[in-house]
XYZ file of C-alpha atoms in Angstrom:
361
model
C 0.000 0.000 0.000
C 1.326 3.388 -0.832
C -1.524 5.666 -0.249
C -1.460 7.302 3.142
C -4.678 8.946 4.140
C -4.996 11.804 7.162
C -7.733 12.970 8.132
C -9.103 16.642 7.343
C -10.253 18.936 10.752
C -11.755 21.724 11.725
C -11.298 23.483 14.980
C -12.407 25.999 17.053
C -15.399 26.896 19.391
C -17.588 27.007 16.485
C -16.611 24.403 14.157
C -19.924 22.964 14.033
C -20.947 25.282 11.923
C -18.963 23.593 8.838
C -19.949 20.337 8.990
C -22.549 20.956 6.116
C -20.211 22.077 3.605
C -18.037 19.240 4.425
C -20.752 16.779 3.885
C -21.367 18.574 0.771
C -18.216 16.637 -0.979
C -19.027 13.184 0.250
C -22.890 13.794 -1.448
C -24.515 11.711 1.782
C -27.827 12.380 3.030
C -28.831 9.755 5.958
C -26.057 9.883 9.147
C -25.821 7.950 12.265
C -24.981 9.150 15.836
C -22.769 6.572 18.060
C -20.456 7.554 20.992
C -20.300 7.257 25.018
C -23.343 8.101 26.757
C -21.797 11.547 28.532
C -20.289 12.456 24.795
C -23.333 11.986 22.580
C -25.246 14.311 25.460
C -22.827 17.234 25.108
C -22.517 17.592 21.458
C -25.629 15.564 19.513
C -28.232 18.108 19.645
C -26.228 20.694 18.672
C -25.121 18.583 15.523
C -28.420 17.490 14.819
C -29.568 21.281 14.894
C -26.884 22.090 12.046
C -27.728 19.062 10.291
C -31.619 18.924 9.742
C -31.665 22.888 9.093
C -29.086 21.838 6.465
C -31.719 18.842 4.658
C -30.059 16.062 6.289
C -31.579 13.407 8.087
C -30.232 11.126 11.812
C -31.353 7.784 11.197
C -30.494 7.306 15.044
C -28.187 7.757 18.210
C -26.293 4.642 19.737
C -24.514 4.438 22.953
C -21.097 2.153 21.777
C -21.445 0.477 25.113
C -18.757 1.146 28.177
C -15.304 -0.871 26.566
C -13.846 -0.954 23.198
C -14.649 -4.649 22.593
C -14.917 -7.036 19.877
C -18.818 -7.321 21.204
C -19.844 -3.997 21.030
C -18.466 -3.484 17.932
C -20.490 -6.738 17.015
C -23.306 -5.453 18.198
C -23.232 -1.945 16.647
C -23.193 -3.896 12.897
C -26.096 -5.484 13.836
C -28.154 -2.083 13.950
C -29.957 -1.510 11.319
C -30.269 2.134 11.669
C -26.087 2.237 11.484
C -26.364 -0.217 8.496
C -29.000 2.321 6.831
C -27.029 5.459 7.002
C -24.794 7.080 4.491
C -21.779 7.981 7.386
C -21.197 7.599 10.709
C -20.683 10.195 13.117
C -18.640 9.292 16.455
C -18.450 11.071 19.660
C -16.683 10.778 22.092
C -13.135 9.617 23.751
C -10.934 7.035 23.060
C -12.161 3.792 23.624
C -15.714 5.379 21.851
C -14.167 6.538 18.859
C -11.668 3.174 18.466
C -15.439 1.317 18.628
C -16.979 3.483 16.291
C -13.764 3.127 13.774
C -14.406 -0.217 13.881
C -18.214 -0.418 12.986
C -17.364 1.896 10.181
C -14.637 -0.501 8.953
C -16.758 -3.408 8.927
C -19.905 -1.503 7.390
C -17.257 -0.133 4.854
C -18.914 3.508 6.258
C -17.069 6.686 5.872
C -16.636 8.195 9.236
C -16.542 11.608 10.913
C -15.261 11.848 14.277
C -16.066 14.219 17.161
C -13.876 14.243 19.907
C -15.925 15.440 23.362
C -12.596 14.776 25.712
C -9.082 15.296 24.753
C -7.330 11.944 26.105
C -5.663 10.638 23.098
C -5.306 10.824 19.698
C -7.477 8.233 18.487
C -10.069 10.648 16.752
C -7.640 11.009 13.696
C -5.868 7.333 13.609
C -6.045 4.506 11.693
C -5.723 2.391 14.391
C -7.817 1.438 17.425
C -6.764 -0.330 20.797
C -9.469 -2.528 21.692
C -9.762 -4.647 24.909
C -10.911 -8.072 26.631
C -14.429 -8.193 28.183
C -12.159 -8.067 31.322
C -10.955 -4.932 30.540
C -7.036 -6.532 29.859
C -5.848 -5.608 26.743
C -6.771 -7.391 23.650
C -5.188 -6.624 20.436
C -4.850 -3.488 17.697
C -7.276 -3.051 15.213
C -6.875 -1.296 11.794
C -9.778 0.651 10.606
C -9.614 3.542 8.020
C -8.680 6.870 8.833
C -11.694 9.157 9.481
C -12.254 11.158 7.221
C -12.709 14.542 8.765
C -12.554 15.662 13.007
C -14.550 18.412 14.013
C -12.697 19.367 16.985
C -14.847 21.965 19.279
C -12.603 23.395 21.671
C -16.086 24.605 23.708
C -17.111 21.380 23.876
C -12.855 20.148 25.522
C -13.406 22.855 27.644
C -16.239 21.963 29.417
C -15.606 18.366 30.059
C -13.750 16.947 32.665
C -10.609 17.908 33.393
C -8.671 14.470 34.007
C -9.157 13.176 30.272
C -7.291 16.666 29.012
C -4.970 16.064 31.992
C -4.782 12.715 30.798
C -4.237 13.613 27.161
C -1.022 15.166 28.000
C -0.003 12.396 30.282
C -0.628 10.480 27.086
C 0.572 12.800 24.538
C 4.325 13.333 26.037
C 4.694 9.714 24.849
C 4.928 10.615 21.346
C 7.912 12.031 20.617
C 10.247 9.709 22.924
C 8.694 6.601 21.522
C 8.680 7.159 18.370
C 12.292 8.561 18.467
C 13.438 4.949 20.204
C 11.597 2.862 18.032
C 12.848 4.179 14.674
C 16.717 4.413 16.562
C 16.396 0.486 17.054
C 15.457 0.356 12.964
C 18.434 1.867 12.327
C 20.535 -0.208 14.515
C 19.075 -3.259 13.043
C 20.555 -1.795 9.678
C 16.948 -0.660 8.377
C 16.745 2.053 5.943
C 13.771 4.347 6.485
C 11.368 5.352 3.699
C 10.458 8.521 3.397
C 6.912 7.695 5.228
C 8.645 6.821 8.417
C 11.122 10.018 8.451
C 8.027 12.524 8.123
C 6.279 10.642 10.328
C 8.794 11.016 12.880
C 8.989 14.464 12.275
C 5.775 14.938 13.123
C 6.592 13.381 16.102
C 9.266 15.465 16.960
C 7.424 18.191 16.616
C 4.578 17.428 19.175
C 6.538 17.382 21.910
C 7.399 21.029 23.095
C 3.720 22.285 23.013
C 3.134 19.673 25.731
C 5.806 20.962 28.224
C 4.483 24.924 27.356
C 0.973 24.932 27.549
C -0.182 21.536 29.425
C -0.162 23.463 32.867
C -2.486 26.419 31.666
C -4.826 24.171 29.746
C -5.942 22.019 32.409
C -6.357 25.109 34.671
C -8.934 26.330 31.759
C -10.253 23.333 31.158
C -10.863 22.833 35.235
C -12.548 26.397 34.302
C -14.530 25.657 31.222
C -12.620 28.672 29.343
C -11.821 28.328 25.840
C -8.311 29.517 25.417
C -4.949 29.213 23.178
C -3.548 26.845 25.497
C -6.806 24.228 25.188
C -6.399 24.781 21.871
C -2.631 24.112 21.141
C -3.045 21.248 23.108
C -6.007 20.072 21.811
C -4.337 20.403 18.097
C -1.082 18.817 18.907
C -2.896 15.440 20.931
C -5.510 15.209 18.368
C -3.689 16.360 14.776
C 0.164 15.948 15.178
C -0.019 12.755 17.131
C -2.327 11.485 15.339
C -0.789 12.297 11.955
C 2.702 11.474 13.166
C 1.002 7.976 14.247
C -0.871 7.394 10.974
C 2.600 7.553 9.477
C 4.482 5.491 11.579
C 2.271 2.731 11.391
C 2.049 1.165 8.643
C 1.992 -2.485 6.787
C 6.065 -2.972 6.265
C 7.273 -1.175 9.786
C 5.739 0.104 12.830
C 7.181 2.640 15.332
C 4.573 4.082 16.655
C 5.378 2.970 20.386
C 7.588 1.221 22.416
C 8.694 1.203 25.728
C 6.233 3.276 27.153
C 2.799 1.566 26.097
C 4.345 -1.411 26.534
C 4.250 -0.882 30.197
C 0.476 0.490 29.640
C -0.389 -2.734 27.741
C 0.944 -4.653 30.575
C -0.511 -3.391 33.726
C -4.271 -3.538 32.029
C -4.112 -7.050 33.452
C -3.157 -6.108 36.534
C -4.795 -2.884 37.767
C -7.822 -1.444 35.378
C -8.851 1.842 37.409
C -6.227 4.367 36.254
C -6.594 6.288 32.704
C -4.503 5.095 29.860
C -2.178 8.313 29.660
C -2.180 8.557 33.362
C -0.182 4.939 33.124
C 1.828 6.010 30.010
C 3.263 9.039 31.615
C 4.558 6.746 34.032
C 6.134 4.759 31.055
C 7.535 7.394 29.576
C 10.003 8.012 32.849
C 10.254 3.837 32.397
C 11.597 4.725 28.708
C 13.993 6.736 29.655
C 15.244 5.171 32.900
C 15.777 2.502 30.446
C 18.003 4.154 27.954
C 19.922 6.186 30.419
C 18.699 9.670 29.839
C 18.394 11.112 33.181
C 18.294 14.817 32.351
C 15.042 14.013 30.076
C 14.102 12.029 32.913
C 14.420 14.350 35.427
C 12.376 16.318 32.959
C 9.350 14.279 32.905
C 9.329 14.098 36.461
C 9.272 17.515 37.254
C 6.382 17.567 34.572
C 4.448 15.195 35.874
C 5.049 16.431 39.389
C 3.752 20.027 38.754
C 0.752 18.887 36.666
C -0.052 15.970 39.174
C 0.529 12.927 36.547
C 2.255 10.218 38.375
C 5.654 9.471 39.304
C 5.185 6.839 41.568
C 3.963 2.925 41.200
C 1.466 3.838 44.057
C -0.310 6.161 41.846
C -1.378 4.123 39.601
C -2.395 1.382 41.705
C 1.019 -1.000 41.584
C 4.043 -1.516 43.317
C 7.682 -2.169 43.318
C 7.215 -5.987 42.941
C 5.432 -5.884 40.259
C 7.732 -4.426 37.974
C 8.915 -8.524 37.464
C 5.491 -9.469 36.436
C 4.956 -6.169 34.587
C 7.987 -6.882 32.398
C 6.867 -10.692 31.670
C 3.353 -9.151 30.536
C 5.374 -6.188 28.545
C 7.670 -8.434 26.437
C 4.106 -10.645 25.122
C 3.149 -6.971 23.636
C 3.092 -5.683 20.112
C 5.808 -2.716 21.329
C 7.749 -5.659 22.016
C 7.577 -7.693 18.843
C 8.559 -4.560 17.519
C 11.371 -3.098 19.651
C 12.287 -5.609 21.667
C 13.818 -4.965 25.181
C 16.439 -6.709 27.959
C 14.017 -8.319 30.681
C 16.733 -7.461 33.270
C 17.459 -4.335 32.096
C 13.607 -3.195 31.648
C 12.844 -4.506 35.408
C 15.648 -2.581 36.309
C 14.341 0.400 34.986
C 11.006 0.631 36.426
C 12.461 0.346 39.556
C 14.882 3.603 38.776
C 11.598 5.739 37.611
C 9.885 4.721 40.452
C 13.421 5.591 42.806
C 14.115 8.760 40.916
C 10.017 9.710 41.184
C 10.175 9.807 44.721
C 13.095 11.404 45.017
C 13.496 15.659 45.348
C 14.638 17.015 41.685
């Protein structure tokens, strides 16, 4: 396959406004609502509005269930209202959106998708993370790309704060991982194409915005304000991380993650409570305990410290004797297959974030 495909956005506080000119080019008419229960509440009516004034017609709203499993998505085909519609509109988060991706892919639907929280980048991939009915980790999916993401930064604003705080415990991930995974390539005597060297670009790229605005956004977002700093970080989770992992993933290589959601992958089976980019700021100091870098270590724990992201095992629900079982779990991973690790050496280094986290900087 050489055809890469990113998705188009819109932004802003009244991006809603557009969707009817978009639609215009895809010459659709019937559209389905699915998302999380909290997401299709914030944002549906408001879409619907801009829709029927505009001559186009909801064929229904779906909740995708609470977990993005190979039943719900199962169950979502099934509808008949879904099958009926011309494109799918999803809302929500996540674990909503990687559902909705995947009813779309097996419908062979074209797909909008309207992120309501800022958590991760999954409203713009071609790839969703979908889990067990236990809530452990399951495998990757591959759906298409949406096509378009309206992303209201009203709508960020005024949910939640911990899924934006979240986000950027999720989005700091990006640039290290990436980075690692396509320095092991290279080790391994692999010559990049030019897909992979944009992509990590991109990357590259996401990472300072985090570090700059993170602090102010979640104070605005913890005061429903729409501001620069919701929206920069808003742009670079949802746009630049997801572009930079559209790229980076694709049928020939993958280096989309490593170290990092490897230890996120792995502690699903053992604690489910915490949110996934609260764990994977915890494996990005486990990343870089592993290859040494203790100034950008010392770095992400001062981050995390001042935004409240963790930098201890506690806060996240494990401890320092798990870091044996959480390496056993890590190395059955797809990071793994990928960029393989030392066991000894990857034990060792949860044990040094978790030292270094509790430590005064």
């Amino acid at each position: 396959m050489t055809t890469n495909y990113m998705s188009n956005y819109s932004y802003g506080p009244d991006c809603f406004k557009e969707i009817p000119e978009v639609l215009d080019k895809y010459k659709v008419h019937k559209v389905v609502f699915i998302g999380g229960e909290k997401a299709l509440k914030s944002s549906q009516e408001d879409v619907k509005d801009v829709l029927e004034n505009n001559g186009f017609y909801v064929t229904g709203s779906f909740v995708y269930g609470k977990n993005a499993t190979q039943s719900n998505i199962d169950k979502l085909v099934e509808k008949s209202e879904i099958q009926d519609a011309d494109i799918i509109f999803g809302f929500g988060g996540g674990r909503a959106l990687d559902t909705v991706k995947m009813v779309a892919k097996d419908l062979d639907k074209t797909i909008f998708t309207f992120p309501t929280i800022c958590s991760n980048c999954s409203a713009g991939t071609g790839i969703s993370v979908l889990y067990k009915e236990d809530g452990s980790f399951d495998r990757y999916g591959y759906p298409d790309v949406p096509a378009h993401v309206f992303i209201n930064t009203s709508v960020i604003a005024k949910a939640p704060k911990e899924y934006f705080w979240a986000g950027i415990g999720d989005g700091i991930s990006k640039a290290p991982e990436v980075e690692h995974a396509v320095a092991a390539a290279v080790e391994r005597g692999v010559e990049l194409p030019h897909t992979a060297v944009l992509g990590a670009a991109i990357a590259a790229s996401s990472k300072d915005a985090f570090y700059k605005y993170g602090e102010q956004g979640i104070k605005d977002v913890g005061n429903g304000t729409v501001s620069k700093a919701i929206e920069e970080i808003a742009l670079d989770i949802l746009v630049s991380t997801g572009y930079a992992s559209n790229l980076v993933n694709q049928d020939d290589f993958y280096y989309n993650s490593c170290h990092a959601h490897a230890f996120y992958n792995a502690t699903t089976a053992i604690k489910k409570e915490p949110l996934h980019g609260q764990v994977v700021s915890f494996g990005v100091m486990v990343l870089h305990a592993y290859f040494n870098e203790l100034e950008e270590l010392k770095k992400v724990i001062t981050f995390n410290k001042k935004l409240g992201l963790p930098v201890s095992l506690a806060e996240i629900g494990l401890k320092a004797s798990d870091a044996e079982k959480i390496t056993e779990l890590a190395m059955q991973t797809n990071e793994y297959k990928h960029t393989p690790f030392d066991k000894e050496k990857y034990i060792e280094a949860i044990k040094l974030a978790y030292r270094m986290g509790s430590e005064k900087i």
